[in-house]
Coordinates of C-alpha atoms in Angstrom, one line a residue:
Chain A
M1 CA -20.5 21.7 21.4
P2 CA -17.1 20.0 20.7
I3 CA -17.0 16.4 19.4
L4 CA -16.2 13.9 22.1
L5 CA -13.5 11.4 21.4
Y6 CA -13.4 8.4 23.7
D7 CA -9.7 7.8 23.8
L8 CA -7.9 4.7 25.1
V9 CA -5.6 5.4 28.1
G10 CA -3.7 3.6 30.8
A11 CA -3.0 4.7 34.3
D12 CA -2.0 8.2 33.1
T13 CA -5.1 9.6 31.5
G14 CA -3.0 12.4 29.8
R15 CA -1.2 9.8 27.6
P16 CA -3.7 8.4 25.1
F17 CA -2.0 5.6 23.2
S18 CA -4.3 3.7 20.9
P19 CA -3.1 3.9 17.3
H20 CA -6.7 4.0 16.1
C21 CA -7.7 6.8 18.5
W22 CA -4.7 8.8 17.3
K23 CA -5.8 8.4 13.7
V24 CA -9.1 10.0 14.7
A25 CA -7.6 12.8 16.8
M26 CA -5.5 13.7 13.8
A27 CA -8.5 13.5 11.5
L28 CA -10.5 15.8 13.8
A29 CA -7.7 18.3 13.9
H30 CA -7.2 18.1 10.1
K31 CA -10.9 19.0 9.7
G32 CA -10.4 21.9 12.1
L33 CA -13.1 20.4 14.4
E34 CA -13.0 21.1 18.1
F35 CA -12.9 17.9 20.2
T36 CA -12.5 16.8 23.7
S37 CA -10.5 13.7 24.5
M38 CA -12.4 11.6 27.0
P39 CA -10.1 9.1 28.8
A40 CA -11.3 5.5 28.3
P41 CA -9.4 2.7 30.0
F42 CA -9.9 -0.8 28.6
T43 CA -12.3 -2.0 31.3
Q44 CA -14.5 1.0 31.0
I45 CA -15.1 0.8 27.2
P46 CA -18.2 -1.5 27.5
A47 CA -19.9 1.1 29.7
L48 CA -19.3 4.0 27.4
E49 CA -22.5 5.7 26.1
G50 CA -24.7 3.0 27.5
G51 CA -22.9 0.1 25.9
A52 CA -22.6 1.7 22.4
T53 CA -19.3 0.0 21.5
K54 CA -16.9 -2.8 22.2
I55 CA -14.0 -0.8 20.8
V56 CA -12.6 2.7 20.8
P57 CA -12.3 5.1 19.1
L58 CA -15.8 6.1 19.6
I59 CA -17.0 9.6 18.9
R60 CA -20.1 11.5 19.8
D61 CA -20.9 14.3 17.5
G62 CA -24.2 15.8 18.8
E63 CA -26.6 13.0 18.7
T64 CA -24.5 10.8 16.5
L65 CA -22.2 8.0 17.7
V66 CA -19.6 6.5 15.4
S67 CA -16.9 3.9 16.2
D68 CA -14.1 2.4 14.1
S69 CA -11.4 4.8 13.0
F70 CA -12.0 4.4 9.2
D71 CA -15.7 4.7 9.6
I72 CA -15.2 7.9 11.7
A73 CA -13.0 9.4 8.9
L74 CA -15.7 8.6 6.3
Y75 CA -18.3 10.1 8.6
L76 CA -16.3 13.3 9.1
E77 CA -15.6 13.6 5.3
E78 CA -19.3 13.2 4.5
T79 CA -20.6 15.4 7.4
Y80 CA -18.0 18.2 7.0
P81 CA -17.4 18.4 3.2
D82 CA -16.5 22.1 3.3
R83 CA -13.6 21.4 5.7
P84 CA -10.2 20.3 4.4
T85 CA -10.6 16.9 2.8
L86 CA -9.3 13.7 4.5
F87 CA -9.1 11.7 1.3
G88 CA -8.6 14.0 -1.6
G89 CA -11.4 12.5 -3.6
E90 CA -13.0 9.1 -4.2
G91 CA -9.7 7.5 -5.4
G92 CA -8.0 8.5 -2.3
K93 CA -10.8 7.2 -0.2
A94 CA -10.5 3.8 -1.9
M95 CA -6.7 3.7 -1.7
A96 CA -6.7 4.8 1.9
R97 CA -8.3 1.4 2.6
F98 CA -5.3 -0.3 0.9
V99 CA -2.9 1.8 3.1
E100 CA -4.9 0.8 6.1
R101 CA -4.8 -2.9 5.3
W102 CA -1.0 -2.6 4.6
S103 CA -0.4 -0.8 7.9
Q104 CA -2.6 -3.2 9.9
L105 CA -0.9 -6.3 8.4
T106 CA 2.7 -5.0 8.2
I107 CA 3.3 -2.5 11.0
H108 CA 0.8 -3.6 13.7
P109 CA 1.9 -7.3 13.9
F110 CA 5.4 -6.2 14.8
L111 CA 4.8 -3.2 17.0
G112 CA 1.8 -4.8 18.8
T113 CA 4.0 -7.7 19.9
A114 CA 7.4 -5.9 20.3
I115 CA 6.0 -3.5 22.9
L116 CA 3.3 -5.7 24.4
M117 CA 4.8 -5.6 27.9
E118 CA 5.2 -1.8 27.8
I119 CA 1.5 -1.6 26.9
H120 CA 0.7 -3.8 29.9
D121 CA 2.9 -1.8 32.2
C122 CA 1.3 1.5 31.4
L123 CA -2.2 0.3 32.3
A124 CA -4.0 0.7 35.6
P125 CA -4.1 -2.5 37.7
E126 CA -7.6 -3.6 36.7
D127 CA -6.8 -3.0 33.1
Q128 CA -3.6 -4.9 33.4
A129 CA -5.5 -8.0 34.6
H130 CA -8.0 -7.6 31.7
F131 CA -5.1 -7.2 29.2
R132 CA -3.4 -10.3 30.4
R133 CA -6.6 -12.3 30.4
T134 CA -7.5 -11.3 26.9
R135 CA -4.1 -11.4 25.3
E136 CA -2.6 -14.6 26.6
P137 CA -5.2 -16.9 24.9
R138 CA -4.6 -14.9 21.7
F139 CA -0.9 -15.4 21.7
G140 CA -0.9 -18.8 23.4
K141 CA 1.8 -17.8 25.9
P142 CA 2.5 -15.5 28.8
I143 CA 2.6 -11.9 27.6
E144 CA 6.1 -11.7 29.0
E145 CA 7.3 -14.1 26.3
V146 CA 5.7 -12.4 23.3
P147 CA 8.3 -9.6 22.8
L148 CA 11.3 -11.7 23.6
D149 CA 12.3 -12.2 19.9
R150 CA 11.7 -8.6 19.0
D151 CA 15.3 -7.8 18.2
D152 CA 15.5 -10.8 16.0
R153 CA 12.5 -9.7 14.1
L154 CA 13.6 -6.0 13.9
A155 CA 15.6 -6.2 10.6
G156 CA 12.7 -7.9 8.9
F157 CA 10.3 -5.4 10.1
R158 CA 12.4 -2.5 8.9
A159 CA 12.8 -4.1 5.5
S160 CA 9.0 -4.5 5.3
L161 CA 8.6 -0.8 5.5
E162 CA 10.4 -0.3 2.2
P163 CA 7.3 0.6 0.2
L164 CA 6.7 3.5 2.5
R165 CA 10.3 4.6 2.5
S166 CA 10.5 4.4 -1.3
M167 CA 7.3 6.4 -1.6
L168 CA 8.8 9.1 0.5
T169 CA 11.5 9.6 -2.2
Y170 CA 8.7 10.9 -4.4
Q171 CA 6.6 13.0 -2.1
P172 CA 6.6 14.2 1.6
F173 CA 3.4 12.6 2.6
I174 CA 1.4 9.5 1.7
G175 CA -1.3 12.0 0.7
G176 CA 1.1 13.8 -1.6
A177 CA 2.3 17.4 -1.0
S178 CA 0.3 17.5 2.2
P179 CA -1.1 14.9 4.6
L180 CA -4.3 13.0 4.3
F181 CA -6.0 10.4 6.4
S182 CA -3.7 7.7 4.9
D183 CA -0.8 9.5 6.7
Y184 CA -2.7 9.5 10.0
I185 CA -3.3 5.7 9.6
V186 CA 0.4 5.0 9.6
F187 CA 1.2 7.8 12.0
G188 CA -1.2 6.3 14.5
A189 CA 0.8 3.1 14.6
F190 CA 4.2 4.8 15.2
Q191 CA 2.7 7.3 17.6
F192 CA 1.2 4.4 19.6
A193 CA 4.8 3.0 19.9
R194 CA 6.2 6.4 20.7
V195 CA 3.8 7.0 23.6
V196 CA 4.0 3.5 25.0
S197 CA 7.7 2.5 24.7
P198 CA 11.2 3.8 24.3
Y199 CA 11.9 0.9 22.0
Q200 CA 13.2 2.2 18.7
A201 CA 11.5 0.4 15.9
L202 CA 13.0 2.7 13.2
A203 CA 16.8 3.1 12.7
G204 CA 18.1 6.5 13.5
D205 CA 18.7 7.5 9.9
D206 CA 15.5 6.1 8.5
P207 CA 13.7 8.7 6.3
I208 CA 10.5 7.4 7.8
R209 CA 11.5 9.2 10.9
D210 CA 11.5 12.5 9.1
W211 CA 8.0 11.9 7.8
F212 CA 6.9 11.0 11.4
E213 CA 8.4 14.2 12.7
R214 CA 6.5 16.1 10.1
C215 CA 3.4 14.4 11.3
L216 CA 4.1 15.1 14.9
A217 CA 4.4 18.8 14.0
L218 CA 1.0 19.0 12.3
H219 CA -2.1 20.7 13.7
G220 CA -0.2 22.8 16.2
G221 CA 2.0 19.8 17.3
L222 CA -1.0 17.7 18.4
G223 CA 1.0 14.5 18.4
A224 CA 4.1 16.0 20.0
R225 CA 2.1 17.3 22.9
V226 CA 2.3 13.9 24.5
P227 CA 6.0 13.3 25.3
A228 CA 7.7 10.2 24.1
A229 CA 7.9 7.3 26.5
A230 CA 11.2 7.4 28.4
Chain B
M1 CA -4.1 9.7 -35.1
P2 CA -3.9 7.0 -32.5
I3 CA -1.4 7.1 -29.7
L4 CA 1.6 4.8 -30.3
L5 CA 2.6 2.5 -27.5
Y6 CA 6.0 1.0 -27.8
D7 CA 5.4 -2.3 -26.2
L8 CA 8.0 -4.8 -25.1
V9 CA 7.8 -8.2 -26.9
G10 CA 9.7 -11.4 -27.4
A11 CA 9.9 -13.6 -30.4
D12 CA 6.1 -13.5 -30.8
T13 CA 5.2 -9.9 -31.4
G14 CA 1.6 -10.6 -30.6
R15 CA 2.4 -11.3 -27.0
P16 CA 3.5 -8.0 -25.3
F17 CA 4.6 -9.0 -21.8
S18 CA 6.1 -6.0 -19.9
P19 CA 4.2 -5.3 -16.7
H20 CA 4.8 -1.6 -17.2
C21 CA 3.6 -1.6 -20.8
W22 CA 0.4 -3.4 -19.7
K23 CA -0.2 -0.7 -17.1
V24 CA -0.1 1.9 -19.9
A25 CA -2.3 -0.2 -22.3
M26 CA -4.9 -0.5 -19.6
A27 CA -4.6 3.3 -18.8
L28 CA -5.1 4.2 -22.5
A29 CA -8.1 1.9 -22.8
H30 CA -9.5 3.3 -19.5
K31 CA -9.3 6.8 -21.0
G32 CA -11.0 5.5 -24.1
L33 CA -8.0 6.6 -26.3
E34 CA -7.3 4.7 -29.4
F35 CA -3.8 3.4 -29.5
T36 CA -1.5 1.2 -31.6
S37 CA 0.8 -1.2 -29.9
M38 CA 4.2 -1.1 -31.6
P39 CA 6.3 -4.2 -30.9
A40 CA 9.6 -3.3 -29.3
P41 CA 12.1 -6.1 -28.5
F42 CA 14.7 -5.4 -25.9
T43 CA 17.6 -4.7 -28.3
Q44 CA 15.6 -2.3 -30.4
I45 CA 14.6 0.0 -27.6
P46 CA 17.6 2.2 -27.9
A47 CA 16.8 3.0 -31.5
L48 CA 13.1 3.9 -30.9
E49 CA 12.2 7.5 -31.9
G50 CA 15.8 8.4 -32.5
G51 CA 17.1 7.3 -29.1
A52 CA 14.3 8.9 -27.1
T53 CA 14.4 6.4 -24.3
K54 CA 16.3 3.5 -22.6
I55 CA 13.1 2.0 -21.3
V56 CA 9.6 1.1 -22.5
P57 CA 6.8 1.9 -22.2
L58 CA 7.2 4.9 -24.4
I59 CA 4.3 6.6 -26.0
R60 CA 4.0 9.0 -28.8
D61 CA 0.9 11.3 -28.7
G62 CA 1.2 13.6 -31.7
E63 CA 4.4 15.5 -31.1
T64 CA 4.8 14.4 -27.5
L65 CA 6.9 11.5 -26.3
V66 CA 6.5 10.2 -22.7
S67 CA 8.2 7.3 -21.0
D68 CA 7.8 5.6 -17.6
S69 CA 4.4 4.1 -16.9
F70 CA 3.5 6.4 -14.0
D71 CA 4.6 9.5 -15.8
I72 CA 2.5 8.4 -18.8
A73 CA -0.5 8.0 -16.5
L74 CA 0.0 11.4 -15.1
Y75 CA 0.4 12.8 -18.6
L76 CA -2.8 11.2 -19.8
E77 CA -4.7 12.4 -16.8
E78 CA -3.5 16.0 -17.3
T79 CA -3.9 15.9 -21.1
Y80 CA -7.3 14.2 -21.2
P81 CA -9.1 15.6 -18.1
D82 CA -12.6 15.1 -19.6
R83 CA -12.0 11.3 -20.1
P84 CA -12.6 8.9 -17.2
T85 CA -10.2 9.6 -14.4
L86 CA -7.2 7.3 -13.8
F87 CA -6.7 8.5 -10.2
G88 CA -10.0 9.7 -8.8
G89 CA -8.5 13.0 -7.6
E90 CA -5.4 14.3 -6.0
G91 CA -5.5 11.9 -3.1
G92 CA -5.7 8.9 -5.4
K93 CA -2.8 10.3 -7.5
A94 CA -0.6 10.5 -4.4
M95 CA -1.7 7.1 -3.0
A96 CA -1.2 5.4 -6.4
R97 CA 2.4 6.1 -5.8
F98 CA 2.3 4.1 -2.6
V99 CA 0.5 1.3 -4.4
E100 CA 3.2 1.4 -7.1
R101 CA 6.0 1.3 -4.6
W102 CA 4.3 -1.6 -2.8
S103 CA 3.8 -3.5 -6.0
Q104 CA 7.4 -2.9 -7.2
L105 CA 8.9 -4.0 -3.9
T106 CA 6.5 -6.9 -3.0
I107 CA 5.3 -8.5 -6.2
H108 CA 8.1 -7.8 -8.7
P109 CA 11.0 -9.2 -6.7
F110 CA 9.2 -12.5 -6.6
L111 CA 7.7 -12.7 -10.0
G112 CA 10.7 -11.2 -11.8
T113 CA 12.9 -14.0 -10.4
A114 CA 10.4 -16.9 -10.3
I115 CA 9.8 -16.7 -14.1
L116 CA 13.1 -15.4 -15.2
M117 CA 13.9 -18.3 -17.4
E118 CA 10.5 -18.2 -19.1
I119 CA 11.1 -14.5 -19.9
H120 CA 14.4 -15.5 -21.4
D121 CA 12.8 -18.4 -23.4
C122 CA 10.1 -16.2 -25.0
L123 CA 12.7 -13.8 -26.4
A124 CA 14.2 -13.7 -29.9
P125 CA 17.8 -15.1 -30.0
E126 CA 19.5 -11.7 -30.1
D127 CA 17.3 -10.5 -27.2
Q128 CA 18.1 -13.7 -25.2
A129 CA 21.8 -12.9 -25.5
H130 CA 21.2 -9.3 -24.3
F131 CA 19.0 -10.5 -21.5
R132 CA 21.5 -13.0 -20.2
R133 CA 24.4 -10.4 -20.5
T134 CA 22.5 -7.8 -18.5
R135 CA 20.8 -10.0 -15.9
E136 CA 23.7 -12.2 -14.9
P137 CA 25.8 -9.4 -13.4
R138 CA 22.7 -8.2 -11.6
F139 CA 21.9 -11.5 -10.0
G140 CA 25.5 -12.6 -9.7
K141 CA 24.7 -16.1 -11.1
P142 CA 23.6 -17.8 -14.2
I143 CA 20.0 -17.0 -15.0
E144 CA 19.2 -20.7 -14.9
E145 CA 19.9 -20.6 -11.2
V146 CA 17.8 -17.6 -10.2
P147 CA 14.4 -19.3 -10.2
L148 CA 15.5 -22.6 -8.6
D149 CA 14.2 -21.7 -5.1
R150 CA 10.9 -20.2 -6.3
D151 CA 8.8 -23.0 -4.7
D152 CA 10.5 -22.4 -1.4
R153 CA 9.7 -18.7 -1.6
L154 CA 6.1 -19.2 -2.8
A155 CA 4.4 -19.3 0.5
G156 CA 6.2 -16.2 1.7
F157 CA 5.2 -14.4 -1.5
R158 CA 1.6 -15.4 -1.1
A159 CA 1.6 -14.2 2.5
S160 CA 3.1 -10.8 1.5
L161 CA 0.0 -10.2 -0.7
E162 CA -2.3 -10.1 2.4
P163 CA -2.8 -6.3 2.3
L164 CA -4.3 -6.6 -1.2
R165 CA -6.3 -9.7 -0.3
S166 CA -7.7 -8.0 2.9
M167 CA -8.5 -4.8 1.0
L168 CA -10.6 -6.9 -1.4
T169 CA -12.9 -7.9 1.4
Y170 CA -14.0 -4.2 1.5
Q171 CA -14.2 -3.3 -2.2
P172 CA -13.9 -5.0 -5.6
F173 CA -11.0 -2.8 -6.9
I174 CA -8.0 -0.9 -5.4
G175 CA -9.7 2.1 -6.9
G176 CA -13.0 1.3 -5.0
A177 CA -16.2 0.3 -6.8
S178 CA -14.4 0.6 -10.2
P179 CA -10.8 0.3 -11.3
L180 CA -8.2 3.1 -11.3
F181 CA -4.6 3.2 -12.4
S182 CA -3.6 1.7 -9.1
D183 CA -5.4 -1.5 -10.2
Y184 CA -3.5 -1.5 -13.5
I185 CA -0.2 -1.1 -11.6
V186 CA -0.8 -4.4 -9.8
F187 CA -2.6 -6.0 -12.8
G188 CA 0.5 -5.3 -14.9
A189 CA 2.6 -7.5 -12.6
F190 CA 0.3 -10.5 -12.7
Q191 CA -0.5 -10.1 -16.4
F192 CA 3.2 -10.1 -17.1
A193 CA 3.4 -13.5 -15.3
R194 CA 0.3 -14.8 -17.0
V195 CA 1.7 -14.0 -20.5
V196 CA 5.2 -15.3 -19.9
S197 CA 4.8 -18.4 -17.8
P198 CA 2.3 -21.1 -16.7
Y199 CA 3.8 -20.9 -13.2
Q200 CA 0.9 -20.3 -10.8
A201 CA 2.0 -17.6 -8.3
L202 CA -1.5 -17.4 -6.8
A203 CA -3.3 -20.3 -5.1
G204 CA -6.4 -21.6 -6.9
D205 CA -8.7 -20.2 -4.3
D206 CA -7.0 -16.9 -3.8
P207 CA -9.6 -14.0 -4.0
I208 CA -6.9 -12.0 -5.7
R209 CA -7.5 -14.3 -8.7
D210 CA -11.1 -13.0 -8.8
W211 CA -9.9 -9.5 -8.9
F212 CA -7.4 -10.3 -11.6
E213 CA -10.2 -12.0 -13.7
R214 CA -12.3 -8.8 -13.3
C215 CA -9.3 -6.8 -14.6
L216 CA -8.8 -9.2 -17.5
A217 CA -12.4 -8.6 -18.5
L218 CA -12.1 -4.8 -18.5
H219 CA -12.1 -2.6 -21.6
G220 CA -13.5 -5.3 -23.9
G221 CA -11.3 -8.0 -22.5
L222 CA -8.1 -6.1 -23.5
G223 CA -5.9 -8.2 -21.2
A224 CA -7.6 -11.5 -22.0
R225 CA -7.0 -11.1 -25.7
V226 CA -3.4 -12.4 -25.2
P227 CA -3.9 -16.0 -24.1
A228 CA -2.2 -17.2 -21.0
A229 CA 1.2 -19.0 -21.4
A230 CA 0.8 -22.8 -21.7

C-alpha cells in the first residue's frame, strides 16, 4: 500500500504548494517509495486522521503517522535504510538541521511575506478567511500590506543567499555530487514560490536557478509536473 | 614524526590566531594526530617549505604538503580513515562546505573588519607594515577607519547568527551529538576573535557562547590553552 502524504492545497487540488510538503514528496521519491498525495486544504487539516496533527505534512505509512518534514525524513531514513540515503550518514543528518535552520530563517521570512497575497489568492474561499484571520494578528497589519515592500527587500534577500551560491561553485548539490534531503529543504522553499506566484525572487542569471532546475528534473521531473504560476 | 602545522602568529609566537589554522589544529587533535605548531608570521609565509604556499595553514605530513584548511581536512579524512571521522560520512563532507561558505560569508566579514586594528596591533613591526600595505587597497581606506562602525553593525551581525543559534536548540554541535569539522570551521572564526581582541561579538547570554565554551574544552582544552586577549 502506498504511503499517504497529506499535502497542502488551495482551490486547485492539483497544485500542492507547501514548502514542507514538497520536501517530503521529494524525500519519498528519493527513497523510491510509492506515495499518494492527499489534498489537504488549511481548514481540513485539524480533521485529518482523527485529529492527528495541526500541521502538514503528515504521512501515513501503514499504521504509522508522522508529521513535521524533518521528522518524516528521519523516519524514512530509519525505516528504509536499504533505500538511497537521504542524509549520507550521521554527519549529514546533523548538518541538514543547520541547512534547515538557515533556510527557515533566511529564505522563508522573505518568500513567505513577498508572496503572501498570492498564497491567499490561490486558496478556496473558506481557507482564505482562515488564512486572513490567522495571519493578520501575526503580522499586525492587513495581509494586503505585508508584501508591499518586497521589491525594496529583494536585493537584500538575494545577497543573503550568497552562502548557497558560493557553495554551488564547489559542487552541484548541497548534498555533494548528488542531492540529499538538505537539497529538498531549500528546494521546497523555492518550489513553494514557483507554484504560488510568478514573482521572481531570483535574478535571471543566478546560478541558484540552475541548481533549482536540476532539482525540478529529479525523480522523473516530480517538481516540474506542477506548472509554474503564471 | 609529528605533522608540522605552519601556524600564523604575530609578535607573540605563542598566540596563533588564524581562524583557518585553528580549524586545522582542531582537526588534527580530533584525529588524535600528534602535531607541532610552527610559528609563521605573515611576511615569512612565502619562504615556507621553499615557496610551497602563499597561504597558511600549510601542513607537512612526511613528504606531503597540503594547504587550505578544507583541503587539509579532506586529506586527513582520506589518509587516516581509521581515526575519528571529521565529516561523519559523505553527506557531512558535502554539507560542511555549505557551513564553510556560510561562516566565511556571514561571520568573517564582520569579525575580520571589527577587530582589524587589534590584528594589526598584535603583529611584529615588519608584519604590521605588510598588513597595512595589503589591507588598505582592499578596504579603500586607512585600516584605522575600517572598524569604526563596528558597534553600529553589531546587532545585525548577531541577528545573522540566528541559524546557528536555532540549530543549537536541536543539538549540542553542528556535527550533532559530538563535534565534526563543521564545528571547527565556525569555532576557528570565534577563536580568532578571542585570541586577537577583547571585543565581545556575542552577547553575554548568547547560547552560541555555550557551544563555543564546549569547543574550547575539546581535545584537552586545546583552544583554551591560549588565553583570551585582554
